[in-house]
Coordinates of N, CA and C in Angstrom, one line a residue:
X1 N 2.5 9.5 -3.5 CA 2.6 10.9 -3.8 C 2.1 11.6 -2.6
X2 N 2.2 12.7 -2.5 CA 2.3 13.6 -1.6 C 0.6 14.3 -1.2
X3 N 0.0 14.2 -0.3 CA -1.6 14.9 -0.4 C -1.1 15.8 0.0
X4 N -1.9 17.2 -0.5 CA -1.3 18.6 -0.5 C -2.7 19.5 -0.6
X5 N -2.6 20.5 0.5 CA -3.9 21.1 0.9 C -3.6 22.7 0.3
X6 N -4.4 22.9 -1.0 CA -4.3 24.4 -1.6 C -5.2 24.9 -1.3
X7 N -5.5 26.2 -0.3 CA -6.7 26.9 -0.1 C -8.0 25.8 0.0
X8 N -7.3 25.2 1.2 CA -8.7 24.4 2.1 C -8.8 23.4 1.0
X9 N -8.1 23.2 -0.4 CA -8.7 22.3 -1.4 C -7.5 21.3 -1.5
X10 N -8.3 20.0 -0.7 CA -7.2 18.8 -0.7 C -6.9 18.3 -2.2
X11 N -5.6 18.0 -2.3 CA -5.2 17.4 -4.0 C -4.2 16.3 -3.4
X12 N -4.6 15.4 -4.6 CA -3.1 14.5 -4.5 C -2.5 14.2 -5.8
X13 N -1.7 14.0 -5.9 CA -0.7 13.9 -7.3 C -0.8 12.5 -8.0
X14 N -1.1 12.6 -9.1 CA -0.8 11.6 -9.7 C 0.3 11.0 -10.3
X15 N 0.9 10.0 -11.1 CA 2.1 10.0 -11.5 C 2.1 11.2 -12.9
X16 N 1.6 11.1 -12.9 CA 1.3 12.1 -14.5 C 1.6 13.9 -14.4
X17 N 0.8 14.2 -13.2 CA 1.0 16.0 -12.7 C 1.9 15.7 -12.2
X18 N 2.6 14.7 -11.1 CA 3.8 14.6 -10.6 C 4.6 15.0 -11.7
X19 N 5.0 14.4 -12.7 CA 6.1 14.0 -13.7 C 5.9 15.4 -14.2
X20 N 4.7 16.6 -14.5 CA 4.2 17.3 -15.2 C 5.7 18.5 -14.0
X21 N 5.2 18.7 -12.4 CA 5.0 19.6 -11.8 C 6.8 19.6 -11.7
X22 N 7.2 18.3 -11.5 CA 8.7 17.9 -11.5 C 9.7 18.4 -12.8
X23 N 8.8 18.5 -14.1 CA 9.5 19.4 -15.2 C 9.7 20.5 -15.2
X24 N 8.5 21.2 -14.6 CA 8.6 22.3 -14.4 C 9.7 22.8 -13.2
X25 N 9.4 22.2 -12.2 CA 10.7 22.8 -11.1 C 12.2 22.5 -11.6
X26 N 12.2 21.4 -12.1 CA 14.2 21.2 -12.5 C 13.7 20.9 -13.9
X27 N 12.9 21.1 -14.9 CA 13.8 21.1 -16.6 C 13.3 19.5 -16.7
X28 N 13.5 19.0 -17.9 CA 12.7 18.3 -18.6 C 13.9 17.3 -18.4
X29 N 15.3 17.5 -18.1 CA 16.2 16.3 -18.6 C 16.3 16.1 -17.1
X30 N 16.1 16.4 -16.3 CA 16.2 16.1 -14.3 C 14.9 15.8 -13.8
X31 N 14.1 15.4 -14.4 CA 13.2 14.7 -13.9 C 13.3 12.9 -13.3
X32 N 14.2 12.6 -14.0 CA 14.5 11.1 -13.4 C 15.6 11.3 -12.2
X33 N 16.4 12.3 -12.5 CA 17.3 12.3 -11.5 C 16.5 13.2 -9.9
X34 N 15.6 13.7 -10.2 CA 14.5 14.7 -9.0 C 14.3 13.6 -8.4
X35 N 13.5 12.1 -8.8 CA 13.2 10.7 -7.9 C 14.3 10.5 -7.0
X36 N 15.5 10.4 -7.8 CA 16.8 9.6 -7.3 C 17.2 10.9 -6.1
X37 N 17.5 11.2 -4.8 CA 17.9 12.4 -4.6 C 18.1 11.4 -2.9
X38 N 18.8 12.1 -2.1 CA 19.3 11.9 -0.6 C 17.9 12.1 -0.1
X39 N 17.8 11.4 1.2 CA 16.3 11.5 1.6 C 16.1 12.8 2.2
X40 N 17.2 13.5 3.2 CA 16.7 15.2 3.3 C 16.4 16.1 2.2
X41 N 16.6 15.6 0.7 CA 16.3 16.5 -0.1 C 15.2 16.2 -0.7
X42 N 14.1 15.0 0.5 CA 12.8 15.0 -0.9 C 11.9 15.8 -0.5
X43 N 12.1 16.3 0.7 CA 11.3 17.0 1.4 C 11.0 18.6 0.9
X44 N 12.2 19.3 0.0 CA 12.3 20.6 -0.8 C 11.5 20.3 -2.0
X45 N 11.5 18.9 -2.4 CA 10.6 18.4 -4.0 C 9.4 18.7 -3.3
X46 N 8.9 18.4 -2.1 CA 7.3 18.6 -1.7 C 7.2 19.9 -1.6
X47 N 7.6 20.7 -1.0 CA 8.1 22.1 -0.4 C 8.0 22.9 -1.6
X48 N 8.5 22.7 -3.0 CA 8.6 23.4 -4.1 C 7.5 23.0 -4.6
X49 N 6.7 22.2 -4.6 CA 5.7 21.6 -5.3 C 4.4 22.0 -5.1
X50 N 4.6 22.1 -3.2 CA 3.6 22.8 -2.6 C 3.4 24.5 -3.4
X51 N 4.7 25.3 -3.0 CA 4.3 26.8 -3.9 C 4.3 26.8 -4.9
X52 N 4.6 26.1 -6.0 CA 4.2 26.2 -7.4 C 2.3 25.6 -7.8
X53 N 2.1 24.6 -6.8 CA 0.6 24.5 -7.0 C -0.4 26.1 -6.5
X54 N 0.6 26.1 -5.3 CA -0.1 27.5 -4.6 C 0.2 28.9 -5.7
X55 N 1.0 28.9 -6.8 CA 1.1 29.9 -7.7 C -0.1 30.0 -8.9
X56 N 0.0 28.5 -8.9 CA -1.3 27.7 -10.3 C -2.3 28.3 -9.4
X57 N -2.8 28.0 -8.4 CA -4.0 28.4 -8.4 C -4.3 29.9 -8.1
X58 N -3.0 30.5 -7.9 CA -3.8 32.3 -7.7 C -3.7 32.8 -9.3
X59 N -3.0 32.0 -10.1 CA -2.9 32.5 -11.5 C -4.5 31.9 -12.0
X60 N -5.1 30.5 -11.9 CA -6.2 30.3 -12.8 C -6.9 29.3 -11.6
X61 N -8.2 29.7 -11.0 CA -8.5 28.4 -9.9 C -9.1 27.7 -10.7
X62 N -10.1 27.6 -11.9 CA -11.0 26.6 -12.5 C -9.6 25.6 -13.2
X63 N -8.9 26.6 -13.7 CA -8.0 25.2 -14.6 C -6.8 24.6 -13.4
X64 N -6.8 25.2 -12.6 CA -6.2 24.3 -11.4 C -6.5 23.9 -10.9
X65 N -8.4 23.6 -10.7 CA -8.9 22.5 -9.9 C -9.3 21.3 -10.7
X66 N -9.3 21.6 -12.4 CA -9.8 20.7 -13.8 C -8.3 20.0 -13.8
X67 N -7.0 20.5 -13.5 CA -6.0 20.1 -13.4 C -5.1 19.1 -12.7
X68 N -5.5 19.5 -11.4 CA -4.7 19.1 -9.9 C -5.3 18.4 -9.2
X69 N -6.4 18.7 -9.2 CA -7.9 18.1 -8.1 C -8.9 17.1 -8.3
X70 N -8.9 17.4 -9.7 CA -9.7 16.4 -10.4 C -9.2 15.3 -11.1
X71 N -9.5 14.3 -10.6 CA -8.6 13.1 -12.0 C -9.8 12.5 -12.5
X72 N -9.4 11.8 -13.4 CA -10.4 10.6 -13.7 C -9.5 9.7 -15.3
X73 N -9.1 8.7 -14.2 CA -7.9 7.9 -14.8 C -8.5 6.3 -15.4
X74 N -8.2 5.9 -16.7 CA -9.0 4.1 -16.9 C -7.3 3.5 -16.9
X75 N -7.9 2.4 -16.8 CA -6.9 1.1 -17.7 C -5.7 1.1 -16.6
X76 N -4.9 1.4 -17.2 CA -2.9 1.2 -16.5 C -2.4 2.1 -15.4
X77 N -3.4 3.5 -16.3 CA -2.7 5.0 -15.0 C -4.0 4.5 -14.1
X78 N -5.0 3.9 -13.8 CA -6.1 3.5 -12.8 C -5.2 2.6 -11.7
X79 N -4.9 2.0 -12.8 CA -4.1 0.9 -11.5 C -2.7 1.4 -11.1
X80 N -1.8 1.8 -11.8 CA -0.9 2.5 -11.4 C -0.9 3.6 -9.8
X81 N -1.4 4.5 -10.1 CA -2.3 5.4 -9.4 C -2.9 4.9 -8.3
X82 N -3.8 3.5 -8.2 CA -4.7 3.5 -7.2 C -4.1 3.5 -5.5
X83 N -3.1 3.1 -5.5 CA -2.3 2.8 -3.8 C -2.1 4.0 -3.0
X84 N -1.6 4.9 -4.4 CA -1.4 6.1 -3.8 C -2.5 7.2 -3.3
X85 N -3.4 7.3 -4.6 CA -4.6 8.0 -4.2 C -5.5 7.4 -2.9
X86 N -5.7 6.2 -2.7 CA -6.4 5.2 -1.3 C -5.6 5.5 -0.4
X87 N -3.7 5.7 -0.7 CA -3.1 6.6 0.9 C -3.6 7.5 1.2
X88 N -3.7 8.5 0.3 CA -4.0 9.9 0.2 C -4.9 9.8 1.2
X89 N -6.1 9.3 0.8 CA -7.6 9.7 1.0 C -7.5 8.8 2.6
X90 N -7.2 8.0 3.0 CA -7.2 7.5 4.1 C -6.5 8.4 5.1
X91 N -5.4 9.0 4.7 CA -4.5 10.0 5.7 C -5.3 11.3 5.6
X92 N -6.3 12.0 4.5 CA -7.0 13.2 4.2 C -8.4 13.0 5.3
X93 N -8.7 11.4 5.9 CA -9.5 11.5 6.3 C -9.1 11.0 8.0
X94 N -8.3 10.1 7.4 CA -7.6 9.5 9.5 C -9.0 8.2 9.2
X95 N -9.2 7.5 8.1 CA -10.2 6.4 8.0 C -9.6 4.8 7.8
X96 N -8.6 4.9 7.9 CA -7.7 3.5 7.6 C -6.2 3.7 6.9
X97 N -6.0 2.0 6.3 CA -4.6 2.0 5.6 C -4.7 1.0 4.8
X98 N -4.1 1.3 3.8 CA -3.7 -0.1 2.7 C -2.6 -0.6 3.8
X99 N -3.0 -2.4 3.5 CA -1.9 -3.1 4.4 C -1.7 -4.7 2.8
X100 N -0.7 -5.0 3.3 CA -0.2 -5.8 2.4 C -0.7 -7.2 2.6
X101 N -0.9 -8.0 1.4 CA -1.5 -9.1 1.1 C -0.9 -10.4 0.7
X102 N 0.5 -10.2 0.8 CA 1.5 -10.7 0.0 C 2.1 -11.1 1.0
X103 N 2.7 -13.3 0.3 CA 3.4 -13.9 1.4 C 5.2 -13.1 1.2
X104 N 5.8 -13.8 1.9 CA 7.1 -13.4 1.9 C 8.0 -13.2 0.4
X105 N 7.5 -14.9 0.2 CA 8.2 -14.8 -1.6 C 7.9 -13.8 -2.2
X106 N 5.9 -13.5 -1.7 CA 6.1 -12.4 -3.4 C 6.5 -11.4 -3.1
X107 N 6.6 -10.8 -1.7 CA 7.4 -9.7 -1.1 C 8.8 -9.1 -2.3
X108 N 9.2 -10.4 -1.6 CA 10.8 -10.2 -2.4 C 11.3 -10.2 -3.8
X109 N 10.0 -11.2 -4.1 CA 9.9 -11.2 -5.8 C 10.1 -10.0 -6.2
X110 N 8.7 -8.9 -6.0 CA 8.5 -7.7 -5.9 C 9.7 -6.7 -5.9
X111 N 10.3 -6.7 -4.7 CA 11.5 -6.0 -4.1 C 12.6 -6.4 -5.4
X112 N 12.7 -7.6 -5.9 CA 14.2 -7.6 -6.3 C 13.7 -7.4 -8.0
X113 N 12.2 -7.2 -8.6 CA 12.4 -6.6 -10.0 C 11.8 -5.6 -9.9
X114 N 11.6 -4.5 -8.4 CA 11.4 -3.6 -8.9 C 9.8 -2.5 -8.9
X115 N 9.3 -3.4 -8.6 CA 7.7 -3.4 -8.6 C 7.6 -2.6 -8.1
X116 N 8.0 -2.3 -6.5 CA 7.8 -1.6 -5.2 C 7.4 -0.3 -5.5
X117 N 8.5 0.3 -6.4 CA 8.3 1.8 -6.6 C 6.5 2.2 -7.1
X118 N 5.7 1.7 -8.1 CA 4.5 1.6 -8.3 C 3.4 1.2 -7.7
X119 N 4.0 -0.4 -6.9 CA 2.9 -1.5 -6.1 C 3.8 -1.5 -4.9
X120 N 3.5 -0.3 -3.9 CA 4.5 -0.3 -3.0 C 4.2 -1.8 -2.1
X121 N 2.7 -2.4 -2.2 CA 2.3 -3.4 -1.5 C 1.5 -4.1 -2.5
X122 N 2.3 -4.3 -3.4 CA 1.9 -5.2 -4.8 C 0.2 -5.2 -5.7
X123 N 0.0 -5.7 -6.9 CA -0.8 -5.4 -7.3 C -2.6 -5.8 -6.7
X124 N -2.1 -6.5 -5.6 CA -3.3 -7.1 -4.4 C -3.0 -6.9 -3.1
X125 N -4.2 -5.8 -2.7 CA -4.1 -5.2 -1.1 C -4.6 -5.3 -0.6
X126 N -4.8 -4.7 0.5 CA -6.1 -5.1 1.5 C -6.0 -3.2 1.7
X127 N -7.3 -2.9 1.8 CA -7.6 -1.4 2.3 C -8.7 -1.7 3.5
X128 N -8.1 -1.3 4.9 CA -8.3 -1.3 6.2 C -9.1 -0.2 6.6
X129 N -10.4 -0.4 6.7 CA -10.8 1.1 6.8 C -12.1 0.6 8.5
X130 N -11.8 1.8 8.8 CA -12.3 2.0 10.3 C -13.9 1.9 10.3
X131 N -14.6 1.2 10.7 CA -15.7 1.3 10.6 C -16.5 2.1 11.7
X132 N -17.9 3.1 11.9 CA -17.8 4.1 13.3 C -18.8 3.1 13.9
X133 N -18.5 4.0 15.2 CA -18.9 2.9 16.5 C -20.4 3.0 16.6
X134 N -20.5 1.8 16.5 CA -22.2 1.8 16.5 C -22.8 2.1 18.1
X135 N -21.6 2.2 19.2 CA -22.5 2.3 20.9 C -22.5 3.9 20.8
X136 N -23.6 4.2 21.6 CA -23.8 5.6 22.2 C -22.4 6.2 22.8
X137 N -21.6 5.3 24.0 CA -20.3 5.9 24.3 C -19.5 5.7 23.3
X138 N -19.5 5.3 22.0 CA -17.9 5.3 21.2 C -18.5 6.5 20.3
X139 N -20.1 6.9 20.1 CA -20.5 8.1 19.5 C -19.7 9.2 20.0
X140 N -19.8 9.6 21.3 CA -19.9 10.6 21.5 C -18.1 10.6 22.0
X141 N -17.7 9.8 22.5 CA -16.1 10.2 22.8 C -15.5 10.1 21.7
X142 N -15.7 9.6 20.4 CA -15.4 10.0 18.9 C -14.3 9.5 18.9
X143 N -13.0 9.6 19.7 CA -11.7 9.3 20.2 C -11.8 7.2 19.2
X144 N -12.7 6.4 19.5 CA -12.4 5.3 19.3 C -12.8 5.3 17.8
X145 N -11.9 4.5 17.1 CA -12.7 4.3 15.2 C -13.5 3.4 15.1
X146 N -14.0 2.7 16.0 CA -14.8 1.4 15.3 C -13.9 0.2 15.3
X147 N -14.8 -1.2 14.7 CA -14.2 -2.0 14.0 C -14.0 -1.6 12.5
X148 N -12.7 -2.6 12.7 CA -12.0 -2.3 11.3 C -12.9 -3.4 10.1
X149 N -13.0 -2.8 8.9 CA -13.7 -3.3 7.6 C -12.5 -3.5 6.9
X150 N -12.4 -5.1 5.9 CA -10.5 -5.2 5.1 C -11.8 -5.9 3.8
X151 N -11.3 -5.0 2.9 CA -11.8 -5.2 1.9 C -10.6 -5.8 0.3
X152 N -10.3 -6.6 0.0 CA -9.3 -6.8 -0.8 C -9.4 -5.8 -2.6
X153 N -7.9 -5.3 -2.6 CA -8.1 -4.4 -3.8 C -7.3 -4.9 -4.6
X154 N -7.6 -5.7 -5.9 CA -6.8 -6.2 -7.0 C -7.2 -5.0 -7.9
X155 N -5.4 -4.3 -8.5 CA -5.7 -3.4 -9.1 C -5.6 -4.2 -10.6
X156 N -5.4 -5.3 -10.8 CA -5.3 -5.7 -12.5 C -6.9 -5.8 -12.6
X157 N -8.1 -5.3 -12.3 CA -9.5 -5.9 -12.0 C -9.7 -4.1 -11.9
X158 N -8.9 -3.2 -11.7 CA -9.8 -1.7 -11.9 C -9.8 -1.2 -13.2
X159 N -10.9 -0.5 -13.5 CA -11.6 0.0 -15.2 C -11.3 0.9 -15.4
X160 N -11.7 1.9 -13.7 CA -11.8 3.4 -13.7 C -11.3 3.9 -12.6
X161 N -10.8 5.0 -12.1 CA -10.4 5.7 -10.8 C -11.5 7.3 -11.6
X162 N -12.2 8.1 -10.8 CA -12.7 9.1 -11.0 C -13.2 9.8 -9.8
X163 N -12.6 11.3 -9.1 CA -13.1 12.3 -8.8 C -12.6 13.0 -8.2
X164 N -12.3 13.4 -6.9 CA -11.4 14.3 -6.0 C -10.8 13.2 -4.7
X165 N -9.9 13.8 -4.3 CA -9.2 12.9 -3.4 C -10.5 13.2 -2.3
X166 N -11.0 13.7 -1.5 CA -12.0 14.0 -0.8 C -13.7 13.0 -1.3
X167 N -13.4 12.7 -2.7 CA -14.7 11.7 -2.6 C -14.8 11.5 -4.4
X168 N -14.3 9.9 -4.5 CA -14.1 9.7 -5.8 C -14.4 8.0 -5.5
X169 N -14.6 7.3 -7.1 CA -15.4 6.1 -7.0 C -13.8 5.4 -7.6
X170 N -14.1 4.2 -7.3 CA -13.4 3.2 -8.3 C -14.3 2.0 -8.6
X171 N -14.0 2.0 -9.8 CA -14.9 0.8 -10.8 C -14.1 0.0 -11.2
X172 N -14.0 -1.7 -10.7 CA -13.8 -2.6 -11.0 C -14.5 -3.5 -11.9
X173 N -14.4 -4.9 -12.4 CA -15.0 -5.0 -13.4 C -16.9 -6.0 -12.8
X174 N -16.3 -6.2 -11.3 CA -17.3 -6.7 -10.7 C -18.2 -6.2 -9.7
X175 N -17.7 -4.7 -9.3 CA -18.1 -3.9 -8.2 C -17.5 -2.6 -8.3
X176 N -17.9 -1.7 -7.5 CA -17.1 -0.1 -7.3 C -17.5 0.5 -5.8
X177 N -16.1 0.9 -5.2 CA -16.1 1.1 -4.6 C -16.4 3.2 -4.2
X178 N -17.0 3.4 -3.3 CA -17.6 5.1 -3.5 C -16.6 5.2 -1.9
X179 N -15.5 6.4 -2.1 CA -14.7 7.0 -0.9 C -15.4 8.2 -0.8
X180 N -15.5 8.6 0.5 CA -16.0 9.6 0.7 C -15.8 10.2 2.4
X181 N -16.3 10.9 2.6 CA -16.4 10.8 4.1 C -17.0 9.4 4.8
X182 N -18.3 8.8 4.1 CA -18.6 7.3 4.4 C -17.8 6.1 2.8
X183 N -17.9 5.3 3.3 CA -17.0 4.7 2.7 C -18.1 3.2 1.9
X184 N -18.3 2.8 0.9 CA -19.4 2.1 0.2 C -18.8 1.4 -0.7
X185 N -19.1 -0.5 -0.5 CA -18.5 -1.4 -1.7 C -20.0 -1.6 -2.0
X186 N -20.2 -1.4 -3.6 CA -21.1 -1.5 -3.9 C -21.2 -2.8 -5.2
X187 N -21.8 -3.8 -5.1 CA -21.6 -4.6 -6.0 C -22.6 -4.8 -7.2
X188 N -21.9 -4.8 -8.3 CA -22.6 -4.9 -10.2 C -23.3 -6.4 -10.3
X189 N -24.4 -5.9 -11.1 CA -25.1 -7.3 -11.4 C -24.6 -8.1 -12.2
X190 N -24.1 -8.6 -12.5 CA -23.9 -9.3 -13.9 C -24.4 -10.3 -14.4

């Protein structure tokens, strides 16, 4: 999904306000055909999506930030959801990238039933996040990210996704991870 900046207030789409924001622009029976479209035309779906969020919020800002801004997703839409919201937040911040975990076979497995559209890099990923430079010169020239931190994300193992694309947790069933400007695997006792 698309991260989209309304009055300084970063949002990213879920499948759900997606599918919501996409009725609204083309009608309830063109929503499957809005996905399917030439690739110079997906760029008007972002473009229309962008002013219609930008309309929601000069009409109501509390129910368009309880709306668009805020998620807090369990179970299926948690995992569904999670690849896209961790792009989001990695590109909102310039802090890493989901990279794929998957040999060739399950690649294609993937590819030929279909999966991709949801698990663009299947239901086990690796999230690549920059770790900051602990030397005095990588402080201050800022220019370098660090070493990289690869932490593995099995979304069949998330409970909960909850907060803003800017700084929201995910709760697995053995740990949760806290996004933020600093970035925190925090592990459950059990």
């Amino acid at each position: 999904m698309p991260l989209f900046v309304v009055n300084k207030i970063p949002l990213t789409l879920t499948w759900e306000t997606d599918r919501m924001l996409r009725e609204e622009i083309y009608g309830v029976g063109n929503v499957m055909k809005s996905y399917i479209v030439k690739s110079n035309d997906k760029n008007n779906t972002s473009r229309l999506q962008k002013k219609l969020l930008h309309k929601k919020y000069r009409e109501d800002p509390a129910t368009f930030i309880d709306r668009f801004v805020k998620f807090d997703l369990c179970g299926e839409e948690a995992c569904e959801n999670l690849w896209d919201i961790l792009y989001d937040y990695c590109a909102y911040y310039g802090s890493g990238y989901p990279s794929d975990h998957r040999d060739i076979e399950e690649q294609l497995f993937d590819e030929y039933n279909g999966s991709q559209f949801i698990y663009p890099q299947g239901k086990k990923f690796y999230l690549d996040y920059y770790a900051p430079s602990l030397s005095l010169k990588g402080k201050f020239l800022r220019h370098k990210k660090g070493k990289i931190i690869r932490t593995l994300i099995d979304t069949r193992n998330v409970v909960r996704v909850v907060g803003t694309i800017d700084k929201f947790l995910i709760i697995f069933n053995d740990r949760m991870i806290r996004c933020s400007d600093t970035f925190e695997v925090i592990l459950i006792k059990g």
